[in-house]
Amino acid sequence: DYIRDPKLIAEEMQYNYDNFGTTNYLFTDDTLNDTTFKIRRLHEEITKLPFKINFISYLRLDLLYAHKEQITLLKEMGLKVAAFGIETFHPIAGKAVGKNMPGEKTKKFLDELHNTYWKGDVRIHCYMQSGLPGEPLSFTKESMDWLHSRPFSSFFSTFSLYQNSEDKSLMASDPSKYGYWVVDGKWHSDICSQHQSEMFHAKHYALMVKRKVYYEGFGLMGAFKHYDHDKAMSLTWKDVVENSADLS
């Protein structure tokens, strides 16, 4: 478990600020909050800087729930968008992909993060999947409607078996165990097919524009090149579609 020295990270941030005026960052650690020790050390060094940074990062929601002291530390460090791999709120699908936090508990905590802990100062972004084992598209649609009713950003992708990948998941190694079969490279199940999931995914884009859902987490990094922080954070998918030429 390699952790880069937080002092070196802070020194690089100072160099970037002095030479380029950089204050916006994308932290690409796959799980930034895997330990509270790491968050405390980063917090200690970053908050010493004579300027404030804004950053976007992947985070584990269940670890935030278990170690709530991380919530304030991350905000004080400059967290502006928390990207969570929620995947699903469905109990069967959640177990299949290793998500042990129940869906209703996950929803409640997402609301608490926004309304109580971060008070809207940190954007919540949820990565979701359609077509997971045991989850009908009707349930996924309910999940989408719930997310769209909140001041979050979200992104639904089609579940993939990665049939041609050398690094196969357990599902790809034995699809039938999870209720899938593959025809012409496309997966099928009794309740959904890859094609149906892809069509659902396409409709999601249209709904995000219609419902003025906030622009997604990591897409904001591109927006930061064109707008100041406050304007970028207020962008919706509708804004992006209507002003795509300005963002190219």
XYZ file of N, CA and C in Angstrom:
744
model
N 0.858 -1.188 0.000
C 0.000 0.000 0.000
C 0.888 1.229 0.000
N 1.115 1.759 -1.189
C 2.014 2.900 -1.332
C 1.239 4.202 -1.190
N 1.708 5.073 -0.307
C 1.119 6.399 -0.151
C 2.214 7.421 -0.388
N 2.023 8.277 -1.374
C 3.006 9.319 -1.639
C 3.063 10.283 -0.454
N 4.242 10.728 -0.098
C 4.422 11.627 1.033
C 3.570 12.888 0.838
N 2.623 13.148 1.735
C 1.768 14.335 1.594
C 2.552 15.646 1.528
N 3.732 15.698 2.151
C 4.549 16.920 2.066
C 4.987 17.178 0.629
N 5.303 16.114 -0.100
C 5.705 16.266 -1.498
C 4.517 16.702 -2.358
N 3.346 16.189 -2.028
C 2.139 16.598 -2.751
C 1.894 18.095 -2.547
N 2.010 18.554 -1.297
C 1.802 19.968 -0.996
C 2.854 20.836 -1.677
N 4.111 20.347 -1.721
C 5.171 21.102 -2.400
C 4.873 21.244 -3.892
N 4.368 20.180 -4.507
C 4.017 20.239 -5.926
C 2.861 21.206 -6.158
N 1.884 21.202 -5.263
C 0.764 22.135 -5.386
C 1.241 23.581 -5.275
N 2.199 23.821 -4.370
C 2.752 25.167 -4.237
C 3.471 25.576 -5.517
N 4.252 24.653 -6.079
C 4.968 24.921 -7.332
C 3.964 25.231 -8.453
N 2.916 24.426 -8.554
C 1.907 24.637 -9.598
C 1.211 25.984 -9.430
N 0.947 26.350 -8.197
C 0.285 27.632 -7.939
C 1.210 28.802 -8.291
N 2.473 28.710 -7.880
C 3.433 29.789 -8.129
C 3.697 29.989 -9.616
N 3.719 28.886 -10.379
C 4.092 28.970 -11.788
C 2.908 29.035 -12.745
N 1.770 28.465 -12.343
C 0.629 28.379 -13.266
C -0.683 28.873 -12.671
N -0.689 29.212 -11.399
C -1.923 29.650 -10.755
C -2.927 28.530 -10.546
N -2.456 27.292 -10.516
C -3.345 26.125 -10.431
C -3.977 25.987 -9.043
N -5.295 25.886 -9.021
C -6.009 25.622 -7.759
C -7.031 24.495 -7.890
N -7.336 24.041 -9.115
C -8.317 22.975 -9.323
C -7.617 21.655 -9.619
N -8.003 20.603 -8.918
C -7.340 19.313 -9.062
C -8.333 18.163 -9.192
N -7.902 17.152 -9.906
C -8.582 15.862 -9.963
C -7.671 14.858 -9.269
N -8.089 14.351 -8.116
C -7.308 13.341 -7.398
C -7.672 11.970 -7.961
N -6.714 11.309 -8.585
C -7.014 10.055 -9.288
C -6.764 8.805 -8.455
N -6.560 8.956 -7.176
C -6.505 7.811 -6.277
C -7.824 7.054 -6.412
N -7.762 5.737 -6.653
C -9.009 4.999 -6.884
C -9.911 4.987 -5.650
N -9.343 5.095 -4.455
C -10.138 5.220 -3.232
C -9.393 6.160 -2.293
N -9.655 7.427 -2.422
C -8.924 8.414 -1.627
C -9.107 8.192 -0.134
N -10.311 7.796 0.278
C -10.607 7.685 1.712
C -10.514 6.260 2.229
N -9.559 5.486 1.693
C -9.447 4.099 2.165
C -8.996 4.019 3.618
N -8.245 5.036 4.111
C -7.893 5.088 5.529
C -8.025 6.520 6.037
N -8.462 6.649 7.270
C -8.553 7.973 7.886
C -7.169 8.540 8.124
N -6.193 7.687 8.382
C -4.808 8.131 8.582
C -4.333 8.927 7.368
N -4.581 8.408 6.179
C -4.153 9.097 4.962
C -4.860 10.440 4.817
N -6.171 10.471 5.094
C -6.926 11.718 4.977
C -6.394 12.756 5.961
N -6.093 12.322 7.180
C -5.570 13.264 8.184
C -4.223 13.847 7.756
N -3.353 13.015 7.195
C -2.030 13.486 6.772
C -2.159 14.457 5.594
N -3.012 14.128 4.627
C -3.234 15.035 3.503
C -3.838 16.350 3.992
N -4.806 16.247 4.882
C -5.451 17.433 5.439
C -4.423 18.329 6.128
N -3.538 17.716 6.893
C -2.521 18.463 7.639
C -1.648 19.302 6.710
N -1.228 18.720 5.590
C -0.313 19.419 4.685
C -1.042 20.386 3.748
N -2.172 19.973 3.218
C -2.883 20.809 2.244
C -3.445 22.066 2.890
N -3.941 21.948 4.129
C -4.512 23.123 4.784
C -3.441 24.098 5.266
N -2.174 23.718 5.198
C -1.078 24.643 5.522
C -0.762 25.579 4.360
N -1.190 25.219 3.163
C -0.876 26.020 1.983
C -1.482 27.425 2.119
N -0.814 28.433 1.560
C -1.313 29.812 1.671
C -2.439 30.124 0.680
N -3.004 29.120 0.067
C -4.138 29.270 -0.848
C -5.018 28.035 -0.703
N -6.252 28.122 -1.159
C -7.170 26.993 -1.070
C -7.265 26.299 -2.425
N -7.349 24.989 -2.392
C -7.546 24.222 -3.620
C -8.986 23.739 -3.693
N -9.427 23.397 -4.899
C -10.686 22.699 -5.134
C -10.330 21.372 -5.773
N -10.947 20.290 -5.322
C -10.624 19.014 -5.963
C -11.838 18.106 -6.068
N -11.758 17.223 -7.058
C -12.740 16.180 -7.326
C -12.061 14.838 -7.064
N -12.785 13.894 -6.490
C -12.145 12.611 -6.204
C -13.167 11.480 -6.110
N -12.698 10.263 -6.431
C -13.464 9.061 -6.126
C -13.436 8.845 -4.620
N -14.576 8.465 -4.042
C -14.654 8.157 -2.621
C -15.535 6.935 -2.411
N -15.307 6.228 -1.319
C -16.165 5.104 -0.942
C -17.205 5.598 0.054
N -18.471 5.460 -0.316
C -19.552 5.939 0.539
C -19.619 5.148 1.840
N -19.437 3.821 1.767
C -19.544 3.012 2.982
C -18.437 3.350 3.978
N -17.255 3.746 3.476
C -16.171 4.127 4.375
C -16.441 5.480 5.019
N -17.065 6.389 4.275
C -17.470 7.665 4.873
C -18.498 7.432 5.978
N -19.400 6.493 5.740
C -20.428 6.181 6.741
C -19.791 5.594 7.999
N -18.802 4.728 7.802
C -18.148 4.071 8.940
C -17.186 4.997 9.671
N -16.618 5.960 8.945
C -15.608 6.859 9.532
C -16.017 8.308 9.238
N -17.029 8.771 9.942
C -17.631 10.072 9.628
C -16.698 11.250 9.880
N -15.603 11.031 10.625
C -14.646 12.107 10.817
C -14.004 12.526 9.494
N -14.034 11.635 8.490
C -13.470 11.958 7.180
C -14.278 13.049 6.470
N -15.559 13.138 6.765
C -16.461 14.018 6.022
C -16.021 15.476 6.132
N -15.773 15.930 7.349
C -15.356 17.311 7.571
C -13.935 17.545 7.072
N -13.047 16.582 7.297
C -11.658 16.721 6.854
C -11.575 16.924 5.343
N -12.348 16.160 4.593
C -12.338 16.269 3.137
C -12.845 17.632 2.684
N -13.899 18.110 3.307
C -14.432 19.422 2.941
C -13.416 20.521 3.233
N -12.766 20.438 4.383
C -11.773 21.448 4.756
C -10.567 21.428 3.825
N -10.260 20.259 3.266
C -9.159 20.143 2.308
C -9.475 20.811 0.979
N -10.757 20.942 0.657
C -11.149 21.566 -0.608
C -11.986 20.687 -1.510
N -12.539 19.584 -0.978
C -13.388 18.707 -1.783
C -14.586 19.483 -2.324
N -14.794 19.409 -3.641
C -15.917 20.080 -4.277
C -16.875 19.114 -4.960
N -16.362 17.962 -5.408
C -17.216 16.933 -5.988
C -16.780 15.575 -5.456
N -17.692 14.871 -4.815
C -17.443 13.518 -4.318
C -18.075 12.537 -5.295
N -17.253 11.727 -5.953
C -17.739 10.770 -6.952
C -17.837 9.386 -6.315
N -19.058 8.878 -6.222
C -19.309 7.589 -5.579
C -19.711 6.537 -6.602
N -19.100 5.366 -6.526
C -19.515 4.234 -7.351
C -20.644 3.500 -6.647
N -21.845 4.043 -6.715
C -22.998 3.442 -6.037
C -23.436 2.175 -6.767
N -23.482 2.230 -8.087
C -23.849 1.145 -8.995
C -25.346 0.806 -8.962
N -25.898 0.584 -7.762
C -27.299 0.146 -7.687
C -27.843 0.348 -6.286
N -29.174 0.490 -6.199
C -29.862 0.490 -4.911
C -30.600 -0.827 -4.691
N -30.508 -1.736 -5.667
C -31.255 -2.991 -5.614
C -30.541 -4.006 -4.720
N -31.253 -4.692 -3.809
C -30.586 -5.602 -2.860
C -29.871 -6.775 -3.519
N -30.497 -7.418 -4.499
C -29.875 -8.579 -5.150
C -28.694 -8.135 -6.008
N -28.903 -7.099 -6.803
C -27.829 -6.590 -7.659
C -26.672 -6.070 -6.820
N -26.981 -5.424 -5.702
C -25.936 -4.892 -4.836
C -25.035 -5.987 -4.297
N -25.616 -7.087 -3.857
C -24.816 -8.202 -3.354
C -23.958 -8.808 -4.459
N -24.505 -8.852 -5.673
C -23.785 -9.453 -6.792
C -22.517 -8.686 -7.152
N -22.545 -7.355 -6.927
C -21.372 -6.543 -7.279
C -20.627 -6.051 -6.041
N -20.880 -6.688 -4.899
C -20.112 -6.402 -3.696
C -20.468 -5.116 -2.983
N -21.693 -4.618 -3.178
C -22.150 -3.424 -2.474
C -22.997 -3.873 -1.288
N -22.412 -3.785 -0.098
C -23.062 -4.351 1.075
C -23.941 -3.362 1.828
N -23.904 -2.096 1.443
C -24.725 -1.095 2.111
C -26.111 -1.104 1.464
N -27.171 -1.406 2.218
C -28.524 -1.490 1.634
C -28.924 -0.207 0.912
N -29.750 -0.355 -0.115
C -30.127 0.768 -0.955
C -30.781 1.907 -0.205
N -31.737 1.606 0.669
C -32.429 2.669 1.396
C -31.488 3.371 2.368
N -30.576 2.623 2.956
C -29.572 3.212 3.852
C -28.626 4.109 3.054
N -28.279 3.679 1.853
C -27.420 4.473 0.974
C -28.105 5.791 0.617
N -29.365 5.723 0.228
C -30.109 6.939 -0.124
C -30.175 7.910 1.056
N -30.487 7.375 2.233
C -30.602 8.216 3.422
C -29.286 8.921 3.719
N -28.187 8.189 3.586
C -26.877 8.779 3.882
C -26.482 9.810 2.829
N -26.819 9.568 1.568
C -26.552 10.559 0.527
C -27.273 11.870 0.849
N -28.538 11.766 1.281
C -29.289 12.959 1.667
C -28.646 13.652 2.870
N -28.196 12.854 3.839
C -27.558 13.426 5.024
C -26.261 14.141 4.662
N -25.486 13.557 3.772
C -24.239 14.195 3.349
C -24.523 15.565 2.756
N -25.517 15.623 1.887
C -25.820 16.885 1.217
C -26.445 17.907 2.170
N -27.444 17.477 2.926
C -28.246 18.424 3.710
C -27.644 18.763 5.072
N -26.972 17.795 5.695
C -26.504 17.983 7.071
C -25.003 18.211 7.169
N -24.236 17.358 6.507
C -22.778 17.430 6.667
C -22.141 18.480 5.755
N -22.419 18.393 4.459
C -21.759 19.286 3.503
C -22.621 20.500 3.153
N -23.872 20.470 3.539
C -24.787 21.601 3.356
C -24.744 22.189 1.935
N -24.623 21.304 0.963
C -24.646 21.729 -0.430
C -23.332 22.283 -0.951
N -22.292 22.370 -0.109
C -21.010 22.923 -0.552
C -20.186 21.926 -1.357
N -20.531 20.653 -1.272
C -19.830 19.594 -2.016
C -20.848 18.905 -2.913
N -20.582 18.876 -4.220
C -21.469 18.187 -5.162
C -21.312 16.675 -4.997
N -22.420 15.989 -4.984
C -22.410 14.528 -4.926
C -22.681 13.983 -6.320
N -21.797 13.111 -6.785
C -21.961 12.495 -8.098
C -22.031 10.982 -7.927
N -23.043 10.364 -8.517
C -23.262 8.920 -8.366
C -23.101 8.198 -9.696
N -22.173 7.254 -9.734
C -22.042 6.365 -10.883
C -22.959 5.167 -10.665
N -23.829 4.896 -11.643
C -24.809 3.828 -11.541
C -24.696 2.908 -12.757
N -25.268 1.696 -12.642
C -25.278 0.752 -13.762
C -26.685 0.199 -13.959
N -27.012 -0.091 -15.189
C -28.264 -0.783 -15.497
C -27.929 -2.165 -16.032
N -28.831 -3.107 -15.816
C -28.628 -4.462 -16.317
C -27.940 -5.403 -15.354
N -27.776 -5.005 -14.108
C -27.110 -5.862 -13.128
C -27.994 -7.054 -12.743
N -27.403 -8.121 -12.198
C -28.155 -9.334 -11.876
C -29.349 -9.066 -10.962
N -30.508 -9.534 -11.394
C -31.704 -9.462 -10.565
C -32.411 -8.126 -10.547
N -31.888 -7.127 -11.254
C -32.502 -5.798 -11.210
C -33.230 -5.478 -12.513
N -34.562 -5.393 -12.477
C -35.312 -5.027 -13.685
C -35.119 -3.548 -14.002
N -35.289 -3.187 -15.269
C -35.116 -1.792 -15.666
C -36.136 -0.876 -14.994
N -37.275 -1.418 -14.600
C -38.278 -0.606 -13.904
C -37.719 -0.100 -12.574
N -36.946 -0.954 -11.894
C -36.319 -0.537 -10.631
C -35.231 0.497 -10.901
N -34.445 0.278 -11.967
C -33.400 1.237 -12.326
C -34.009 2.594 -12.650
N -35.167 2.579 -13.317
C -35.857 3.826 -13.635
C -36.279 4.555 -12.349
N -36.733 3.815 -11.359
C -37.092 4.423 -10.071
C -35.860 5.048 -9.414
N -34.736 4.359 -9.518
C -33.493 4.886 -8.958
C -33.086 6.178 -9.670
N -33.243 6.173 -10.998
C -32.917 7.359 -11.785
C -33.809 8.526 -11.367
N -35.110 8.275 -11.233
C -36.040 9.332 -10.840
C -35.677 9.885 -9.467
N -35.286 9.003 -8.557
C -34.898 9.459 -7.210
C -33.669 10.358 -7.280
N -32.663 9.952 -8.037
C -31.446 10.755 -8.161
C -31.730 12.097 -8.828
N -32.594 12.080 -9.837
C -32.920 13.323 -10.536
C -33.737 14.276 -9.661
N -34.345 13.747 -8.605
C -35.121 14.598 -7.697
C -34.221 15.265 -6.659
N -32.951 14.884 -6.649
C -31.982 15.439 -5.707
C -31.023 16.384 -6.431
N -30.340 17.263 -5.686
C -29.377 18.183 -6.306
C -28.029 17.517 -6.535
N -28.067 16.285 -7.033
C -26.853 15.538 -7.323
C -26.615 15.533 -8.832
N -25.442 15.092 -9.231
C -25.230 14.706 -10.620
C -25.124 13.184 -10.632
N -25.420 12.567 -11.777
C -25.404 11.101 -11.840
C -25.118 10.653 -13.258
N -24.680 9.418 -13.373
C -24.369 8.860 -14.683
C -24.666 7.368 -14.654
N -25.545 6.915 -15.556
C -25.893 5.499 -15.667
C -25.169 4.894 -16.868
N -24.502 3.783 -16.661
C -23.847 3.084 -17.762
C -24.404 1.668 -17.863
N -24.217 1.056 -19.016
C -24.691 -0.306 -19.238
C -23.701 -1.308 -18.667
N -24.208 -2.219 -17.863
C -23.371 -3.273 -17.303
C -22.693 -4.062 -18.420
N -21.411 -4.340 -18.253
C -20.667 -5.080 -19.273
C -20.005 -6.307 -18.668
N -20.063 -7.411 -19.394
C -19.408 -8.641 -18.947
C -17.928 -8.685 -19.332
N -17.489 -7.784 -20.220
C -16.096 -7.792 -20.696
C -15.678 -9.180 -21.178
N -16.493 -9.726 -22.053
C -16.252 -11.079 -22.534
C -14.874 -11.259 -23.180
N -14.368 -10.208 -23.824
C -13.104 -10.349 -24.554
C -11.893 -9.868 -23.759
N -12.111 -9.512 -22.504
C -11.019 -9.006 -21.692
C -10.190 -10.147 -21.127
N -8.876 -9.946 -21.064
C -8.011 -10.948 -20.443
C -8.196 -10.950 -18.929
N -8.595 -9.791 -18.384
C -8.808 -9.665 -16.948
C -10.299 -9.784 -16.663
N -10.820 -10.995 -16.748
C -12.254 -11.208 -16.629
C -12.717 -11.148 -15.179
N -13.926 -10.576 -15.008
C -14.550 -10.597 -13.695
C -15.134 -11.987 -13.458
N -15.613 -12.219 -12.237
C -16.243 -13.499 -11.933
C -17.468 -13.711 -12.805
N -18.215 -12.650 -13.082
C -19.404 -12.770 -13.920
C -19.036 -13.129 -15.339
N -17.954 -12.529 -15.850
C -17.532 -12.827 -17.211
C -17.013 -14.254 -17.326
N -16.412 -14.752 -16.255
C -15.869 -16.114 -16.275
C -16.968 -17.165 -16.253
N -18.088 -16.854 -15.612
C -19.187 -17.813 -15.520
C -20.520 -17.076 -15.535
N -20.907 -16.506 -16.703
C -22.136 -15.692 -16.789
C -23.391 -16.441 -16.346
N -23.475 -17.745 -16.662
C -24.686 -18.500 -16.355
C -24.967 -18.545 -14.853
N -23.919 -18.485 -14.050
C -24.091 -18.506 -12.593
C -24.877 -17.292 -12.123
N -24.817 -16.212 -12.889
C -25.494 -14.966 -12.518
C -26.733 -14.701 -13.374
N -27.149 -15.717 -14.146
C -28.373 -15.611 -14.920
C -28.221 -14.986 -16.294
N -26.983 -14.948 -16.830
C -26.746 -14.371 -18.151
C -26.380 -15.450 -19.161
N -26.687 -15.181 -20.417
C -26.125 -15.950 -21.516
C -25.749 -14.964 -22.615
N -24.814 -15.356 -23.441
C -24.263 -14.446 -24.444
C -24.576 -14.956 -25.845
N -25.111 -14.066 -26.684
C -25.406 -14.372 -28.082
C -24.788 -13.280 -28.934
N -23.888 -13.679 -29.859
C -23.233 -12.714 -30.749
C -22.583 -11.572 -29.984
N -21.954 -11.926 -28.865
C -21.215 -10.928 -28.095
C -22.054 -10.041 -27.198
N -23.377 -10.244 -27.187
C -24.269 -9.436 -26.360
C -24.899 -10.305 -25.268
N -24.961 -9.786 -24.033
C -25.530 -10.562 -22.948
C -27.057 -10.452 -22.895
N -27.651 -11.485 -22.369
C -29.113 -11.535 -22.172
C -29.385 -12.146 -20.804
N -30.530 -11.801 -20.234
C -31.007 -12.456 -19.021
C -32.523 -12.545 -19.104
N -33.128 -13.175 -18.128
C -34.583 -13.328 -18.144
C -35.307 -12.000 -17.965
N -34.645 -10.996 -17.388
C -35.331 -9.736 -17.098
C -34.795 -8.553 -17.904
N -33.700 -8.750 -18.635
C -33.121 -7.625 -19.370
C -32.148 -8.162 -20.415
N -31.799 -7.310 -21.365
C -30.773 -7.649 -22.340
C -29.820 -6.460 -22.462
N -28.666 -6.704 -23.028
C -27.712 -5.617 -23.189
C -28.291 -4.510 -24.064
N -29.013 -4.904 -25.115
C -29.615 -3.905 -26.008
C -30.620 -3.041 -25.252
N -31.476 -3.664 -24.445
C -32.459 -2.898 -23.677
C -31.766 -1.946 -22.697
N -30.700 -2.434 -22.096
C -29.950 -1.596 -21.161
C -29.317 -0.413 -21.873
N -28.792 -0.642 -23.068
C -28.175 0.441 -23.839
C -29.218 1.476 -24.260
N -30.419 1.027 -24.608
C -31.490 1.959 -24.963
C -31.914 2.780 -23.733
N -31.952 2.137 -22.581
C -32.255 2.822 -21.332
C -31.201 3.894 -21.060
N -29.957 3.541 -21.288
C -28.828 4.450 -21.092
C -28.982 5.676 -21.986
N -29.400 5.473 -23.235
C -29.581 6.587 -24.163
C -30.697 7.515 -23.686
N -31.779 6.937 -23.162
C -32.888 7.761 -22.663
C -32.449 8.596 -21.465
N -31.492 8.060 -20.701
C -31.000 8.782 -19.529
C -30.418 10.135 -19.926
N -29.679 10.158 -21.041
C -29.110 11.418 -21.507
C -30.214 12.438 -21.790
N -31.262 11.978 -22.470
C -32.356 12.884 -22.814
C -33.030 13.419 -21.556
N -33.232 12.566 -20.571
C -33.865 12.994 -19.333
C -32.983 13.957 -18.555
N -31.650 13.747 -18.583
C -30.751 14.647 -17.871
C -30.846 16.058 -18.430
N -31.007 16.164 -19.748
C -31.150 17.480 -20.371
C -32.506 18.083 -20.016
N -33.560 17.274 -20.121
C -34.923 17.758 -19.852
C -35.087 18.183 -18.402
N -34.509 17.420 -17.492
C -34.706 17.677 -16.066
C -33.649 18.633 -15.492
N -32.768 19.112 -16.321
C -31.714 20.053 -15.901
C -30.857 19.491 -14.768
N -30.444 18.239 -14.936
C -29.566 17.597 -13.965
C -28.191 18.260 -14.046
N -27.534 18.417 -12.899
C -26.206 19.026 -12.885
C -25.230 18.235 -13.735
N -24.286 18.955 -14.337
C -23.271 18.321 -15.168
C -22.442 17.375 -14.311
N -22.034 16.245 -14.895
C -21.441 15.174 -14.100
C -20.062 15.511 -13.545
N -19.698 14.770 -12.476
C -18.499 15.028 -11.692
C -17.228 15.298 -12.457
N -16.739 14.316 -13.207
C -15.431 14.470 -13.832
C -15.504 15.292 -15.112
N -16.690 15.450 -15.673
C -16.837 16.356 -16.798
C -16.575 17.795 -16.397
N -16.708 18.075 -15.103
C -16.470 19.433 -14.622
C -15.018 19.858 -14.830
N -14.105 18.897 -14.873
C -12.695 19.271 -15.054
C -12.504 19.992 -16.377
N -13.238 19.565 -17.404
C -13.173 20.269 -18.684
C -13.835 21.634 -18.588
N -14.936 21.708 -17.826
C -15.649 22.980 -17.681
C -14.804 24.009 -16.946
N -13.949 23.549 -16.021
C -13.097 24.468 -15.275
C -12.128 25.213 -16.195
N -11.878 24.664 -17.387
C -10.984 25.337 -18.333
C -11.665 26.531 -18.991
N -12.998 26.560 -18.936
C -13.761 27.581 -19.643
C -14.479 28.555 -18.705
N -14.773 28.106 -17.475
C -15.543 28.929 -16.553
C -14.847 29.008 -15.208
N -15.222 30.030 -14.418
C -14.720 30.051 -13.053
C -15.430 28.959 -12.260
N -14.974 28.749 -11.019
C -15.450 27.621 -10.228
C -16.969 27.644 -10.017
N -17.506 28.796 -9.612
C -18.935 28.868 -9.296
C -19.804 28.609 -10.522
N -19.397 29.154 -11.672
C -20.167 28.937 -12.894
C -20.113 27.469 -13.309
N -18.927 26.873 -13.230
C -18.784 25.467 -13.612
C -19.649 24.572 -12.729
N -19.676 24.861 -11.435
C -20.436 24.029 -10.505
C -21.943 24.160 -10.713
N -22.373 25.245 -11.335
C -23.806 25.440 -11.552
C -24.280 24.924 -12.904
N -23.358 24.416 -13.730
C -23.725 23.928 -15.053
C -24.667 22.728 -14.969
N -25.641 22.683 -15.861
C -26.484 21.505 -16.012
C -26.191 20.870 -17.367
N -26.692 19.649 -17.570
C -26.517 19.005 -18.876
C -27.170 19.838 -19.972
N -28.270 20.499 -19.650
C -28.942 21.364 -20.623
C -28.005 22.488 -21.057
N -27.306 23.099 -20.100
C -26.346 24.162 -20.431
C -25.256 23.647 -21.357
N -24.755 22.456 -21.051
C -23.650 21.894 -21.826
C -24.073 21.593 -23.261
N -25.278 21.022 -23.410
C -25.785 20.711 -24.751
C -25.992 21.992 -25.567
N -26.555 22.995 -24.917
C -26.858 24.245 -25.628
C -25.610 25.048 -25.948
N -24.535 24.834 -25.184
C -23.313 25.611 -25.370
C -22.119 24.726 -25.729
N -22.397 23.602 -26.388
C -21.331 22.633 -26.676
C -20.204 23.230 -27.495
N -20.511 24.165 -28.377
C -19.452 24.783 -29.186
C -18.465 25.550 -28.322
N -18.965 26.183 -27.257
C -18.094 26.942 -26.367
C -17.209 26.041 -25.531
N -17.630 24.785 -25.330
C -16.886 23.864 -24.475
C -15.985 22.929 -25.264
N -15.943 23.069 -26.590
C -15.148 22.144 -27.405
C -13.668 22.515 -27.321
